[in-house]
PDB file of C-alpha atoms in Angstrom:
ATOM      1  CA  MET A  16     -90.576  78.405  64.901  1.00 55.00           C
ATOM      2  CA  ALA A  17     -87.105  76.603  64.197  1.00 59.00           C
ATOM      3  CA  ARG A  18     -85.534  76.139  67.803  1.00 60.00           C
ATOM      4  CA  LYS A  19     -82.598  77.603  68.588  1.00 59.00           C
ATOM      5  CA  LYS A  20     -79.399  75.353  68.372  1.00 59.00           C
ATOM      6  CA  LYS A  21     -77.768  74.655  71.773  1.00 59.00           C
ATOM      7  CA  PRO A  22     -74.226  76.178  71.456  1.00 59.00           C
ATOM      8  CA  GLU A  23     -71.380  73.709  71.635  1.00 60.00           C
ATOM      9  CA  GLU A  24     -69.828  72.129  74.464  1.00 60.00           C
ATOM     10  CA  HIS A  25     -66.257  73.271  74.710  1.00 59.00           C
ATOM     11  CA  ALA A  26     -63.802  70.324  75.539  1.00 61.00           C
ATOM     12  CA  ASN A  27     -62.843  70.672  79.309  1.00 63.00           C
ATOM     13  CA  HIS A  28     -58.580  70.869  78.913  1.00 64.00           C
ATOM     14  CA  GLU A  29     -57.891  71.130  82.364  1.00 69.00           C
ATOM     15  CA  ARG A  30     -59.680  67.929  83.982  1.00 71.00           C
ATOM     16  CA  TRP A  31     -56.074  66.524  84.850  1.00 70.00           C
ATOM     17  CA  LEU A  32     -55.708  69.277  87.442  1.00 74.00           C
ATOM     18  CA  VAL A  33     -58.494  67.000  89.398  1.00 74.00           C
ATOM     19  CA  SER A  34     -56.308  63.982  89.478  1.00 78.00           C
ATOM     20  CA  TYR A  35     -53.266  65.870  89.742  1.00 80.00           C
ATOM     21  CA  ALA A  36     -54.585  67.450  93.309  1.00 82.00           C
ATOM     22  CA  ASP A  37     -55.539  63.952  94.430  1.00 82.00           C
ATOM     23  CA  PHE A  38     -51.939  62.843  93.833  1.00 83.00           C
ATOM     24  CA  ILE A  39     -50.579  65.669  95.511  1.00 87.00           C
ATOM     25  CA  THR A  40     -53.161  64.894  98.466  1.00 88.00           C
ATOM     26  CA  LEU A  41     -52.571  61.330  98.715  1.00 85.00           C
ATOM     27  CA  LEU A  42     -48.505  62.238  98.734  1.00 84.00           C
ATOM     28  CA  PHE A  43     -49.134  64.927 101.568  1.00 84.00           C
ATOM     29  CA  ALA A  44     -51.121  61.946 103.401  1.00 83.00           C
ATOM     30  CA  PHE A  45     -48.199  59.597 102.653  1.00 81.00           C
ATOM     31  CA  PHE A  46     -45.221  61.724 104.195  1.00 80.00           C
ATOM     32  CA  THR A  47     -47.311  62.958 107.122  1.00 82.00           C
ATOM     33  CA  ALA A  48     -48.216  59.575 108.035  1.00 76.00           C
ATOM     34  CA  MET A  49     -44.583  58.603 107.757  1.00 75.00           C
ATOM     35  CA  PHE A  50     -43.300  61.570 109.503  1.00 74.00           C
ATOM     36  CA  ALA A  51     -45.730  61.144 112.675  1.00 69.00           C
ATOM     37  CA  ILE A  52     -44.433  57.565 112.740  1.00 66.00           C
ATOM     38  CA  SER A  53     -40.644  58.549 112.835  1.00 64.00           C
ATOM     39  CA  THR A  54     -41.425  61.044 115.524  1.00 56.00           C
ATOM     40  CA  ALA A  55     -44.161  59.026 117.568  1.00 51.00           C
ATOM     41  CA  ASP A  56     -43.988  58.695 121.242  1.00 55.00           C
ATOM     42  CA  SER A  57     -42.278  55.251 122.141  1.00 51.00           C
ATOM     43  CA  ALA A  58     -44.748  54.367 125.057  1.00 55.00           C
ATOM     44  CA  LYS A  59     -48.151  55.277 122.851  1.00 55.00           C
ATOM     45  CA  LEU A  60     -46.693  53.523 119.991  1.00 51.00           C
ATOM     46  CA  LEU A  61     -45.878  50.629 121.772  1.00 55.00           C
ATOM     47  CA  LYS A  62     -49.438  50.732 123.466  1.00 57.00           C
ATOM     48  CA  MET A  63     -50.772  51.033 119.948  1.00 52.00           C
ATOM     49  CA  VAL A  64     -49.075  47.850 118.963  1.00 50.00           C
ATOM     50  CA  GLY A  65     -50.475  46.388 122.379  1.00 56.00           C
ATOM     51  CA  SER A  66     -53.848  47.330 121.532  1.00 54.00           C
ATOM     52  CA  MET A  67     -53.662  45.815 117.877  1.00 48.00           C
ATOM     53  CA  GLN A  68     -52.013  42.420 119.217  1.00 50.00           C
ATOM     54  CA  GLY A  69     -55.056  42.248 121.568  1.00 53.00           C
ATOM     55  CA  ALA A  70     -57.878  43.215 118.896  1.00 47.00           C
ATOM     56  CA  PHE A  71     -55.936  40.164 116.590  1.00 44.00           C
ATOM     57  CA  GLY A  72     -56.055  37.433 119.234  1.00 48.00           C
ATOM     58  CA  GLY A  73     -52.364  37.688 119.800  1.00 47.00           C
ATOM     59  CA  LYS A  74     -49.787  37.723 122.455  1.00 43.00           C
ATOM     60  CA  VAL A  75     -49.690  41.069 124.065  1.00 42.00           C
ATOM     61  CA  SER A  76     -45.903  41.651 124.908  1.00 40.00           C
ATOM     62  CA  LYS A  77     -44.876  43.317 128.172  1.00 41.00           C
ATOM     63  CA  ILE A  78     -43.045  46.441 128.326  1.00 35.00           C
ATOM     64  CA  LEU A  79     -40.790  47.330 131.105  1.00 36.00           C
ATOM     65  CA  PRO A  80     -40.722  51.141 131.662  1.00 37.00           C
ATOM     66  CA  GLU A  81     -38.600  51.211 134.478  1.00 38.00           C
ATOM     67  CA  SER A  82     -35.797  49.698 132.341  1.00 38.00           C
ATOM     68  CA  GLY A  83     -36.765  51.845 129.172  1.00 39.00           C
ATOM     69  CA  LYS A  84     -36.578  48.230 126.905  1.00 37.00           C
ATOM     70  CA  THR A  85     -39.119  47.234 124.387  1.00 33.00           C
ATOM     71  CA  PRO A  86     -40.318  44.030 123.531  1.00 33.00           C
ATOM     72  CA  PHE A  87     -37.557  43.800 121.113  1.00 29.00           C
ATOM     73  CA  SER A  88     -34.914  43.678 123.897  1.00 31.00           C
ATOM     74  CA  ALA A  89     -35.897  41.691 126.250  1.00 32.00           C
ATOM     75  CA  ALA A  90     -33.131  40.365 128.664  1.00 33.00           C
ATOM     76  CA  MET A  91     -31.900  37.130 128.286  1.00 32.00           C
ATOM     77  CA  PRO A  92     -32.430  34.329 130.958  1.00 34.00           C
ATOM     78  CA  ASN A  93     -28.956  33.106 132.909  1.00 37.00           C
ATOM     79  CA  VAL A  94     -27.945  30.248 130.881  1.00 34.00           C
ATOM     80  CA  SER A  95     -25.226  27.350 131.546  1.00 36.00           C
ATOM     81  CA  LEU A  96     -22.018  26.596 129.916  1.00 37.00           C
ATOM     82  CA  GLY A  97     -23.163  24.442 126.794  1.00 38.00           C
ATOM     83  CA  THR A  98     -26.527  25.793 126.293  1.00 37.00           C
ATOM     84  CA  PRO A  99     -27.237  27.253 122.598  1.00 37.00           C
ATOM     85  CA  LEU A 100     -27.378  30.637 122.741  1.00 38.00           C
ATOM     86  CA  ALA A 101     -29.114  31.511 119.613  1.00 39.00           C
ATOM     87  CA  PHE A 102     -28.670  35.234 118.682  1.00 39.00           C
ATOM     88  CA  ASN A 103     -32.109  36.494 117.295  1.00 41.00           C
ATOM     89  CA  VAL A 104     -34.131  39.753 116.945  1.00 40.00           C
ATOM     90  CA  THR A 105     -35.127  39.469 120.649  1.00 46.00           C
ATOM     91  CA  ARG A 106     -31.990  39.884 122.218  1.00 67.00           C
ATOM     92  CA  THR A 107     -29.487  42.965 121.979  1.00 84.00           C
ATOM     93  CA  GLU A 108     -25.923  42.878 121.425  1.00 85.00           C
ATOM     94  CA  ALA A 109     -25.530  43.698 125.232  1.00 85.00           C
ATOM     95  CA  ASP A 110     -27.591  40.832 126.067  1.00 85.00           C
ATOM     96  CA  VAL A 111     -25.418  38.186 124.307  1.00 84.00           C
ATOM     97  CA  PHE A 112     -22.313  39.585 125.839  1.00 87.00           C
ATOM     98  CA  ARG A 113     -24.050  38.928 129.576  1.00 87.00           C
ATOM     99  CA  GLY A 114     -24.772  35.427 128.455  1.00 84.00           C
ATOM    100  CA  VAL A 115     -21.178  34.863 127.289  1.00 85.00           C
ATOM    101  CA  GLN A 116     -20.203  36.498 130.481  1.00 84.00           C
ATOM    102  CA  ASP A 117     -22.483  34.004 132.952  1.00 84.00           C
ATOM    103  CA  ARG A 118     -21.347  31.296 131.336  1.00 80.00           C
ATOM    104  CA  ILE A 119     -17.532  31.676 131.940  1.00 80.00           C
ATOM    105  CA  GLU A 120     -18.012  33.066 135.332  1.00 78.00           C
ATOM    106  CA  LYS A 121     -20.079  29.678 135.686  1.00 77.00           C
ATOM    107  CA  TYR A 122     -17.523  27.264 134.430  1.00 71.00           C
ATOM    108  CA  MET A 123     -14.465  29.112 136.502  1.00 70.00           C
ATOM    109  CA  VAL A 124     -13.846  27.362 139.966  1.00 63.00           C
ATOM    110  CA  LYS A 125     -13.558  29.810 142.760  1.00 58.00           C
ATOM    111  CA  GLY A 126      -9.768  29.721 144.409  1.00 51.00           C
ATOM    112  CA  VAL A 127      -9.091  27.470 141.116  1.00 56.00           C
ATOM    113  CA  ASP A 128      -9.194  29.289 138.111  1.00 61.00           C
ATOM    114  CA  GLU A 129      -9.477  32.570 139.594  1.00 62.00           C
ATOM    115  CA  GLY A 130      -7.000  35.437 138.274  1.00 68.00           C
ATOM    116  CA  LYS A 131      -6.206  33.342 135.227  1.00 82.00           C
ATOM    117  CA  VAL A 132      -9.742  34.595 133.454  1.00 89.00           C
ATOM    118  CA  LEU A 133     -10.678  38.065 133.553  1.00 90.00           C
ATOM    119  CA  VAL A 134     -14.095  39.258 131.622  1.00 90.00           C
ATOM    120  CA  ILE A 135     -14.506  42.945 130.530  1.00 89.00           C
ATOM    121  CA  VAL A 136     -16.734  44.908 128.648  1.00 87.00           C
ATOM    122  CA  SER A 137     -15.340  47.891 126.819  1.00 89.00           C
ATOM    123  CA  GLU A 138     -15.767  49.921 123.594  1.00 89.00           C
ATOM    124  CA  ARG A 139     -14.449  46.910 121.268  1.00 91.00           C
ATOM    125  CA  GLY A 140     -16.508  44.314 122.508  1.00 92.00           C
ATOM    126  CA  LEU A 141     -16.255  41.575 125.313  1.00 93.00           C
ATOM    127  CA  ILE A 142     -12.434  41.065 126.305  1.00 95.00           C
ATOM    128  CA  ILE A 143     -11.773  37.510 127.350  1.00 95.00           C
ATOM    129  CA  ARG A 144      -8.193  38.391 129.619  1.00 95.00           C
ATOM    130  CA  LEU A 145      -6.213  34.689 130.041  1.00 94.00           C
ATOM    131  CA  SER A 146      -3.087  35.156 131.954  1.00 93.00           C
ATOM    132  CA  GLU A 147       0.029  33.674 130.531  1.00 93.00           C
ATOM    133  CA  GLU A 148       0.574  32.024 134.007  1.00 90.00           C
ATOM    134  CA  GLY A 149      -0.073  28.215 133.654  1.00 89.00           C
ATOM    135  CA  LEU A 150      -1.580  28.728 130.165  1.00 93.00           C
ATOM    136  CA  PHE A 151       2.014  28.626 128.193  1.00 94.00           C
ATOM    137  CA  ARG A 152       5.608  28.336 129.970  1.00 91.00           C
ATOM    138  CA  PRO A 153       7.804  30.901 129.662  1.00 90.00           C
ATOM    139  CA  GLY A 154       9.299  31.978 126.291  1.00 92.00           C
ATOM    140  CA  GLU A 155       7.015  29.468 124.430  1.00 94.00           C
ATOM    141  CA  ALA A 156       3.706  29.175 122.810  1.00 95.00           C
ATOM    142  CA  GLU A 157       2.770  25.682 123.049  1.00 95.00           C
ATOM    143  CA  ILE A 158      -0.416  25.500 124.895  1.00 95.00           C
ATOM    144  CA  ASN A 159      -0.233  23.471 128.373  1.00 93.00           C
ATOM    145  CA  PRO A 160      -2.655  20.530 128.214  1.00 91.00           C
ATOM    146  CA  ALA A 161      -3.333  20.855 131.440  1.00 88.00           C
ATOM    147  CA  GLU A 162      -5.182  24.358 130.737  1.00 86.00           C
ATOM    148  CA  ALA A 163      -7.584  22.446 128.000  1.00 84.00           C
ATOM    149  CA  GLY A 164     -10.843  22.378 129.591  1.00 86.00           C
ATOM    150  CA  ILE A 165     -10.307  26.505 130.101  1.00 88.00           C
ATOM    151  CA  LEU A 166     -10.121  26.895 126.136  1.00 92.00           C
ATOM    152  CA  ASP A 167     -12.286  24.390 125.057  1.00 91.00           C
ATOM    153  CA  ALA A 168     -15.022  25.901 127.658  1.00 88.00           C
ATOM    154  CA  LEU A 169     -14.125  29.463 125.795  1.00 91.00           C
ATOM    155  CA  ALA A 170     -14.585  28.002 122.337  1.00 92.00           C
ATOM    156  CA  LEU A 171     -17.837  26.765 123.590  1.00 89.00           C
ATOM    157  CA  SER A 172     -18.978  29.690 124.854  1.00 88.00           C
ATOM    158  CA  LEU A 173     -18.497  31.875 121.825  1.00 91.00           C
ATOM    159  CA  LEU A 174     -19.161  29.223 119.228  1.00 89.00           C
ATOM    160  CA  ASP A 175     -22.859  29.973 118.785  1.00 86.00           C
ATOM    161  CA  ILE A 176     -22.817  33.903 118.181  1.00 87.00           C
ATOM    162  CA  PRO A 177     -22.001  35.530 114.908  1.00 88.00           C
ATOM    163  CA  ASN A 178     -19.868  38.059 116.087  1.00 91.00           C
ATOM    164  CA  PHE A 179     -16.020  37.974 114.790  1.00 94.00           C
ATOM    165  CA  VAL A 180     -13.415  36.861 117.482  1.00 96.00           C
ATOM    166  CA  ARG A 181      -9.921  38.678 117.796  1.00 96.00           C
ATOM    167  CA  ILE A 182      -7.382  36.766 119.640  1.00 97.00           C
ATOM    168  CA  GLU A 183      -4.249  38.948 120.647  1.00 97.00           C
ATOM    169  CA  GLY A 184      -1.018  37.919 122.272  1.00 98.00           C
ATOM    170  CA  HIS A 185       0.768  40.408 124.470  1.00 98.00           C
ATOM    171  CA  THR A 186       3.963  40.193 126.580  1.00 97.00           C
ATOM    172  CA  ASP A 187       5.830  42.134 129.211  1.00 97.00           C
ATOM    173  CA  THR A 188       9.161  44.095 128.533  1.00 97.00           C
ATOM    174  CA  VAL A 189      11.616  41.209 129.410  1.00 96.00           C
ATOM    175  CA  PRO A 190      13.343  40.214 126.126  1.00 94.00           C
ATOM    176  CA  VAL A 191      12.514  36.836 125.126  1.00 92.00           C
ATOM    177  CA  LYS A 192      15.266  34.129 125.423  1.00 84.00           C
ATOM    178  CA  SER A 193      14.620  31.985 122.777  1.00 85.00           C
ATOM    179  CA  ALA A 194      16.100  30.863 119.437  1.00 87.00           C
ATOM    180  CA  ARG A 195      13.090  30.388 118.007  1.00 92.00           C
ATOM    181  CA  PHE A 196      11.552  33.683 119.015  1.00 95.00           C
ATOM    182  CA  PRO A 197      13.869  36.436 118.252  1.00 94.00           C
ATOM    183  CA  SER A 198      11.719  39.146 119.921  1.00 96.00           C
ATOM    184  CA  ASN A 199       8.228  39.604 121.766  1.00 97.00           C
ATOM    185  CA  TRP A 200       6.532  40.523 118.675  1.00 96.00           C
ATOM    186  CA  GLU A 201       6.953  37.007 117.105  1.00 96.00           C
ATOM    187  CA  LEU A 202       6.434  35.241 120.455  1.00 97.00           C
ATOM    188  CA  SER A 203       2.980  37.360 121.304  1.00 97.00           C
ATOM    189  CA  THR A 204       2.129  36.280 117.501  1.00 97.00           C
ATOM    190  CA  ALA A 205       2.691  32.747 117.905  1.00 97.00           C
ATOM    191  CA  ARG A 206       0.592  32.849 121.217  1.00 97.00           C
ATOM    192  CA  ALA A 207      -2.432  34.164 119.465  1.00 98.00           C
ATOM    193  CA  SER A 208      -2.361  32.192 116.532  1.00 97.00           C
ATOM    194  CA  ARG A 209      -1.735  28.867 118.546  1.00 97.00           C
ATOM    195  CA  ILE A 210      -5.283  29.733 120.273  1.00 97.00           C
ATOM    196  CA  VAL A 211      -7.086  30.406 116.776  1.00 97.00           C
ATOM    197  CA  ARG A 212      -5.988  26.866 115.790  1.00 97.00           C
ATOM    198  CA  TRP A 213      -6.983  25.217 118.997  1.00 95.00           C
ATOM    199  CA  PHE A 214     -10.521  26.955 118.663  1.00 96.00           C
ATOM    200  CA  ILE A 215     -10.544  25.255 115.055  1.00 96.00           C
ATOM    201  CA  GLU A 216      -9.136  22.179 115.206  1.00 95.00           C
ATOM    202  CA  ARG A 217     -10.545  20.799 118.952  1.00 93.00           C
ATOM    203  CA  GLN A 218     -13.943  22.815 118.684  1.00 92.00           C
ATOM    204  CA  HIS A 219     -14.072  23.263 114.587  1.00 94.00           C
ATOM    205  CA  PHE A 220     -14.625  26.979 115.554  1.00 96.00           C
ATOM    206  CA  PRO A 221     -15.401  28.780 111.960  1.00 95.00           C
ATOM    207  CA  PRO A 222     -12.132  29.932 110.733  1.00 95.00           C
ATOM    208  CA  GLU A 223     -13.537  32.994 108.949  1.00 94.00           C
ATOM    209  CA  ARG A 224     -14.841  34.645 112.046  1.00 94.00           C
ATOM    210  CA  LEU A 225     -11.169  34.253 113.580  1.00 96.00           C
ATOM    211  CA  SER A 226      -8.148  36.575 113.454  1.00 95.00           C
ATOM    212  CA  ALA A 227      -4.903  36.602 115.674  1.00 97.00           C
ATOM    213  CA  GLY A 228      -2.540  39.483 116.233  1.00 96.00           C
ATOM    214  CA  GLY A 229       0.842  40.370 118.442  1.00 97.00           C
ATOM    215  CA  TYR A 230       1.489  43.178 120.162  1.00 97.00           C
ATOM    216  CA  GLY A 231       4.600  42.576 121.866  1.00 97.00           C
ATOM    217  CA  GLU A 232       5.047  44.614 124.964  1.00 97.00           C
ATOM    218  CA  HIS A 233       3.574  47.470 123.251  1.00 97.00           C
ATOM    219  CA  ARG A 234      -0.042  47.712 124.712  1.00 96.00           C
ATOM    220  CA  PRO A 235       0.896  46.638 128.787  1.00 96.00           C
ATOM    221  CA  ALA A 236      -2.279  46.662 130.993  1.00 95.00           C
ATOM    222  CA  ALA A 237      -0.513  47.759 133.711  1.00 96.00           C
ATOM    223  CA  THR A 238       2.881  49.096 134.414  1.00 96.00           C
ATOM    224  CA  ASN A 239       6.009  46.972 133.831  1.00 96.00           C
ATOM    225  CA  SER A 240       7.784  48.424 136.591  1.00 96.00           C
ATOM    226  CA  THR A 241       6.915  45.800 138.912  1.00 97.00           C
ATOM    227  CA  VAL A 242       6.896  41.854 139.336  1.00 96.00           C
ATOM    228  CA  GLU A 243       2.752  41.980 139.315  1.00 95.00           C
ATOM    229  CA  GLY A 244       2.611  44.464 136.779  1.00 96.00           C
ATOM    230  CA  ARG A 245       4.626  42.149 134.258  1.00 96.00           C
ATOM    231  CA  ARG A 246       2.436  39.274 135.471  1.00 95.00           C
ATOM    232  CA  THR A 247      -0.775  41.216 134.233  1.00 95.00           C
ATOM    233  CA  ASN A 248       0.626  42.421 130.887  1.00 96.00           C
ATOM    234  CA  ARG A 249       1.637  38.805 129.994  1.00 97.00           C
ATOM    235  CA  ARG A 250      -1.447  37.808 128.698  1.00 96.00           C
ATOM    236  CA  VAL A 251      -3.719  36.580 125.420  1.00 97.00           C
ATOM    237  CA  GLU A 252      -7.020  38.490 124.914  1.00 97.00           C
ATOM    238  CA  ILE A 253     -10.241  36.828 123.229  1.00 96.00           C
ATOM    239  CA  ILE A 254     -12.114  39.806 122.236  1.00 95.00           C
ATOM    240  CA  VAL A 255     -15.649  39.325 120.955  1.00 94.00           C
ATOM    241  CA  LEU A 256     -15.699  42.157 118.575  1.00 93.00           C
ATOM    242  CA  LYS A 257     -19.355  44.611 118.699  1.00 91.00           C
ATOM    243  CA  ASN A 258     -20.955  43.680 115.547  1.00 87.00           C
ATOM    244  CA  ARG A 259     -20.238  47.699 114.302  1.00 86.00           C
ATOM    245  CA  PHE A 260     -16.648  46.783 114.131  1.00 83.00           C
ATOM    246  CA  ALA A 261     -17.483  44.120 111.469  1.00 79.00           C
ATOM    247  CA  VAL A 262     -16.402  46.234 108.736  1.00 77.00           C
ATOM    248  CA  THR A 263     -12.705  46.084 109.930  1.00 76.00           C
ATOM    249  CA  GLU A 264     -12.538  42.145 109.982  1.00 70.00           C
ATOM    250  CA  PRO A 265     -13.255  41.685 106.207  1.00 63.00           C
TER     251      PRO A 265
END
């Protein structure tokens, strides 16, 4: 008897659905993992990192739960003036500012330099306020050589951090009496520019990181109605700008 012919197999035109389903599954798993990482509890994530470091023979980073700091923002040890202040990923910007502040405060001599330099942390960054008294003669923009040590120390303290530095001059409301400076605008700007030039020429400060400006009497730090207030307003401020203001210093 003749054998019956086997029915011809029809080509499966829907096999691509299997590959497509696998691809969609992989995408779903990938984005689920990404979402889980982005919303992971920081304590659990750090614990996992520590476990992985231990498993691979690495040094486990210590975590300070009471301060909320991770190993990537560990506090910087105290340094003395002139110690290299390298900027790296293990220190936050606040740590850098604290290091600069420590240097300046260690350099200042109690009873001698007191009142000449004031360090303030503000929204703009670290402000180093220099009193006009002793640094400049009234109505002049030339630096008193006796104060050279303070300026050199400040330049060295800021030399090895990457932040932009603005130097701003301020005066009180008393009109300037000088043929060279017609108004307090010119005087305040000249003083700021003179310190910029001092940083560059004496300490080889990178000029691209510096800028100078003058505000005359229009940005007072105290009242101009008293002698003490006017003394406070006659100042130069060295401002280490926060990194988020770098876009304003093209």
